[in-house]
Amino acid sequence: MNRRQAWTRLLFATIALPLAGRAQTTTTAGEIVKVDKAARRLTIKHEGLPNLGMPAMTMTFDVRDAGLLDDLAVGDKVRFAAAKVDGRYTVVALSKAP
């Protein structure tokens, strides 16, 4: 790799990585359908997830932080961010909707 290619890659990484992080923090509205604390999973009926290219649907997600499951119940309205982590759809942030 020559010097110009190295600088181009460095510039791309400097711009692209922060933008990729922003896509993961986009929140979506949803409603809790099922809470499985033992398996660290949530089933959520949600609006579209543009960062994952998904339309509105009901699906089960892994949960990165088990603490997110505390105080959640079926029927709760939430805002959440999801990402594909190690090949699995995962809730990476969640809060109850007002």
PDB file of C-alpha atoms in Angstrom:
ATOM      1  CA  MET A   1       0.000   0.000   0.000  1.00  0.00           C
ATOM      2  CA  ASN A   2       1.408   3.377  -0.928  1.00  0.00           C
ATOM      3  CA  ARG A   3       1.267   6.518   1.193  1.00  0.00           C
ATOM      4  CA  ARG A   4      -1.703   7.999  -0.678  1.00  0.00           C
ATOM      5  CA  GLN A   5      -3.788   4.849  -0.172  1.00  0.00           C
ATOM      6  CA  ALA A   6      -2.927   4.817   3.522  1.00  0.00           C
ATOM      7  CA  TRP A   7      -4.028   8.444   3.927  1.00  0.00           C
ATOM      8  CA  THR A   8      -7.237   7.773   1.993  1.00  0.00           C
ATOM      9  CA  ARG A   9      -8.083   4.833   4.268  1.00  0.00           C
ATOM     10  CA  LEU A  10      -7.293   6.855   7.372  1.00  0.00           C
ATOM     11  CA  LEU A  11      -9.491   9.727   6.159  1.00  0.00           C
ATOM     12  CA  PHE A  12     -12.350   7.329   5.355  1.00  0.00           C
ATOM     13  CA  ALA A  13     -12.115   5.707   8.799  1.00  0.00           C
ATOM     14  CA  THR A  14     -12.066   9.106  10.491  1.00  0.00           C
ATOM     15  CA  ILE A  15     -15.294  10.108   8.717  1.00  0.00           C
ATOM     16  CA  ALA A  16     -17.150   6.783   8.436  1.00  0.00           C
ATOM     17  CA  LEU A  17     -16.716   5.356  11.931  1.00  0.00           C
ATOM     18  CA  PRO A  18     -18.386   8.247  13.775  1.00  0.00           C
ATOM     19  CA  LEU A  19     -21.256   8.176  11.268  1.00  0.00           C
ATOM     20  CA  ALA A  20     -21.724   4.435  11.790  1.00  0.00           C
ATOM     21  CA  GLY A  21     -21.962   5.030  15.533  1.00  0.00           C
ATOM     22  CA  ARG A  22     -24.692   7.610  15.000  1.00  0.00           C
ATOM     23  CA  ALA A  23     -26.796   5.167  13.003  1.00  0.00           C
ATOM     24  CA  GLN A  24     -26.836   2.805  15.971  1.00  0.00           C
ATOM     25  CA  THR A  25     -28.180   5.472  18.301  1.00  0.00           C
ATOM     26  CA  THR A  26     -31.271   6.255  16.226  1.00  0.00           C
ATOM     27  CA  THR A  27     -34.282   5.386  18.382  1.00  0.00           C
ATOM     28  CA  THR A  28     -37.526   3.783  17.297  1.00  0.00           C
ATOM     29  CA  ALA A  29     -40.908   3.579  19.007  1.00  0.00           C
ATOM     30  CA  GLY A  30     -42.181   0.209  20.126  1.00  0.00           C
ATOM     31  CA  GLU A  31     -44.384  -1.717  22.527  1.00  0.00           C
ATOM     32  CA  ILE A  32     -43.149  -4.560  24.731  1.00  0.00           C
ATOM     33  CA  VAL A  33     -44.841  -7.855  23.834  1.00  0.00           C
ATOM     34  CA  LYS A  34     -42.717 -10.231  25.951  1.00  0.00           C
ATOM     35  CA  VAL A  35     -39.909  -9.933  28.513  1.00  0.00           C
ATOM     36  CA  ASP A  36     -37.590 -12.934  29.000  1.00  0.00           C
ATOM     37  CA  LYS A  37     -35.107 -11.963  31.710  1.00  0.00           C
ATOM     38  CA  ALA A  38     -33.510 -15.430  31.891  1.00  0.00           C
ATOM     39  CA  ALA A  39     -32.609 -15.387  28.193  1.00  0.00           C
ATOM     40  CA  ARG A  40     -31.948 -11.606  28.113  1.00  0.00           C
ATOM     41  CA  ARG A  41     -34.471 -11.114  25.306  1.00  0.00           C
ATOM     42  CA  LEU A  42     -37.312  -8.750  24.495  1.00  0.00           C
ATOM     43  CA  THR A  43     -40.091  -9.150  21.976  1.00  0.00           C
ATOM     44  CA  ILE A  44     -41.079  -5.727  20.674  1.00  0.00           C
ATOM     45  CA  LYS A  45     -43.783  -4.603  18.254  1.00  0.00           C
ATOM     46  CA  HIS A  46     -41.885  -1.757  16.613  1.00  0.00           C
ATOM     47  CA  GLU A  47     -41.935   0.884  13.914  1.00  0.00           C
ATOM     48  CA  GLY A  48     -39.448   0.605  11.060  1.00  0.00           C
ATOM     49  CA  LEU A  49     -35.739   0.353  11.881  1.00  0.00           C
ATOM     50  CA  PRO A  50     -34.046   2.354   9.112  1.00  0.00           C
ATOM     51  CA  ASN A  51     -30.521   1.656  10.353  1.00  0.00           C
ATOM     52  CA  LEU A  52     -31.211  -2.092   9.961  1.00  0.00           C
ATOM     53  CA  GLY A  53     -33.335  -1.778   6.810  1.00  0.00           C
ATOM     54  CA  MET A  54     -36.392  -3.304   8.525  1.00  0.00           C
ATOM     55  CA  PRO A  55     -40.049  -2.391   8.189  1.00  0.00           C
ATOM     56  CA  ALA A  56     -42.424  -2.248  11.152  1.00  0.00           C
ATOM     57  CA  MET A  57     -42.994  -5.694  12.674  1.00  0.00           C
ATOM     58  CA  THR A  58     -42.955  -7.704  15.879  1.00  0.00           C
ATOM     59  CA  MET A  59     -39.687  -9.476  16.622  1.00  0.00           C
ATOM     60  CA  THR A  60     -37.458 -10.757  19.389  1.00  0.00           C
ATOM     61  CA  PHE A  61     -34.174  -9.021  20.184  1.00  0.00           C
ATOM     62  CA  ASP A  62     -31.243  -9.928  22.370  1.00  0.00           C
ATOM     63  CA  VAL A  63     -30.533  -7.322  25.042  1.00  0.00           C
ATOM     64  CA  ARG A  64     -26.959  -6.104  25.528  1.00  0.00           C
ATOM     65  CA  ASP A  65     -27.457  -4.907  29.115  1.00  0.00           C
ATOM     66  CA  ALA A  66     -29.694  -7.074  31.325  1.00  0.00           C
ATOM     67  CA  GLY A  67     -30.375  -3.977  33.457  1.00  0.00           C
ATOM     68  CA  LEU A  68     -32.524  -2.653  30.600  1.00  0.00           C
ATOM     69  CA  LEU A  69     -35.045  -5.378  31.441  1.00  0.00           C
ATOM     70  CA  ASP A  70     -35.648  -4.102  34.968  1.00  0.00           C
ATOM     71  CA  ASP A  71     -39.035  -2.424  35.405  1.00  0.00           C
ATOM     72  CA  LEU A  72     -40.302  -3.471  31.959  1.00  0.00           C
ATOM     73  CA  ALA A  73     -43.692  -5.094  31.539  1.00  0.00           C
ATOM     74  CA  VAL A  74     -45.821  -6.295  28.646  1.00  0.00           C
ATOM     75  CA  GLY A  75     -47.636  -3.332  27.130  1.00  0.00           C
ATOM     76  CA  ASP A  76     -45.000  -0.724  28.053  1.00  0.00           C
ATOM     77  CA  LYS A  77     -44.361   1.845  25.317  1.00  0.00           C
ATOM     78  CA  VAL A  78     -40.645   2.349  24.711  1.00  0.00           C
ATOM     79  CA  ARG A  79     -38.066   4.114  22.558  1.00  0.00           C
ATOM     80  CA  PHE A  80     -35.126   1.891  21.700  1.00  0.00           C
ATOM     81  CA  ALA A  81     -32.040   1.567  19.549  1.00  0.00           C
ATOM     82  CA  ALA A  82     -31.115  -1.719  17.938  1.00  0.00           C
ATOM     83  CA  ALA A  83     -28.024  -2.879  16.095  1.00  0.00           C
ATOM     84  CA  LYS A  84     -26.663  -6.078  14.656  1.00  0.00           C
ATOM     85  CA  VAL A  85     -24.105  -7.301  17.208  1.00  0.00           C
ATOM     86  CA  ASP A  86     -22.155 -10.485  16.465  1.00  0.00           C
ATOM     87  CA  GLY A  87     -24.732 -11.358  13.809  1.00  0.00           C
ATOM     88  CA  ARG A  88     -27.742 -10.974  16.158  1.00  0.00           C
ATOM     89  CA  TYR A  89     -30.301  -8.188  16.378  1.00  0.00           C
ATOM     90  CA  THR A  90     -29.708  -6.557  19.747  1.00  0.00           C
ATOM     91  CA  VAL A  91     -31.302  -3.767  21.769  1.00  0.00           C
ATOM     92  CA  VAL A  92     -28.415  -1.475  22.693  1.00  0.00           C
ATOM     93  CA  ALA A  93     -30.421   1.325  24.365  1.00  0.00           C
ATOM     94  CA  LEU A  94     -33.952   1.549  25.703  1.00  0.00           C
ATOM     95  CA  SER A  95     -36.154   3.916  27.688  1.00  0.00           C
ATOM     96  CA  LYS A  96     -39.840   3.997  28.524  1.00  0.00           C
ATOM     97  CA  ALA A  97     -41.780   6.424  26.371  1.00  0.00           C
ATOM     98  CA  PRO A  98     -43.502   9.286  28.173  1.00  0.00           C
TER      99      PRO A  98
END
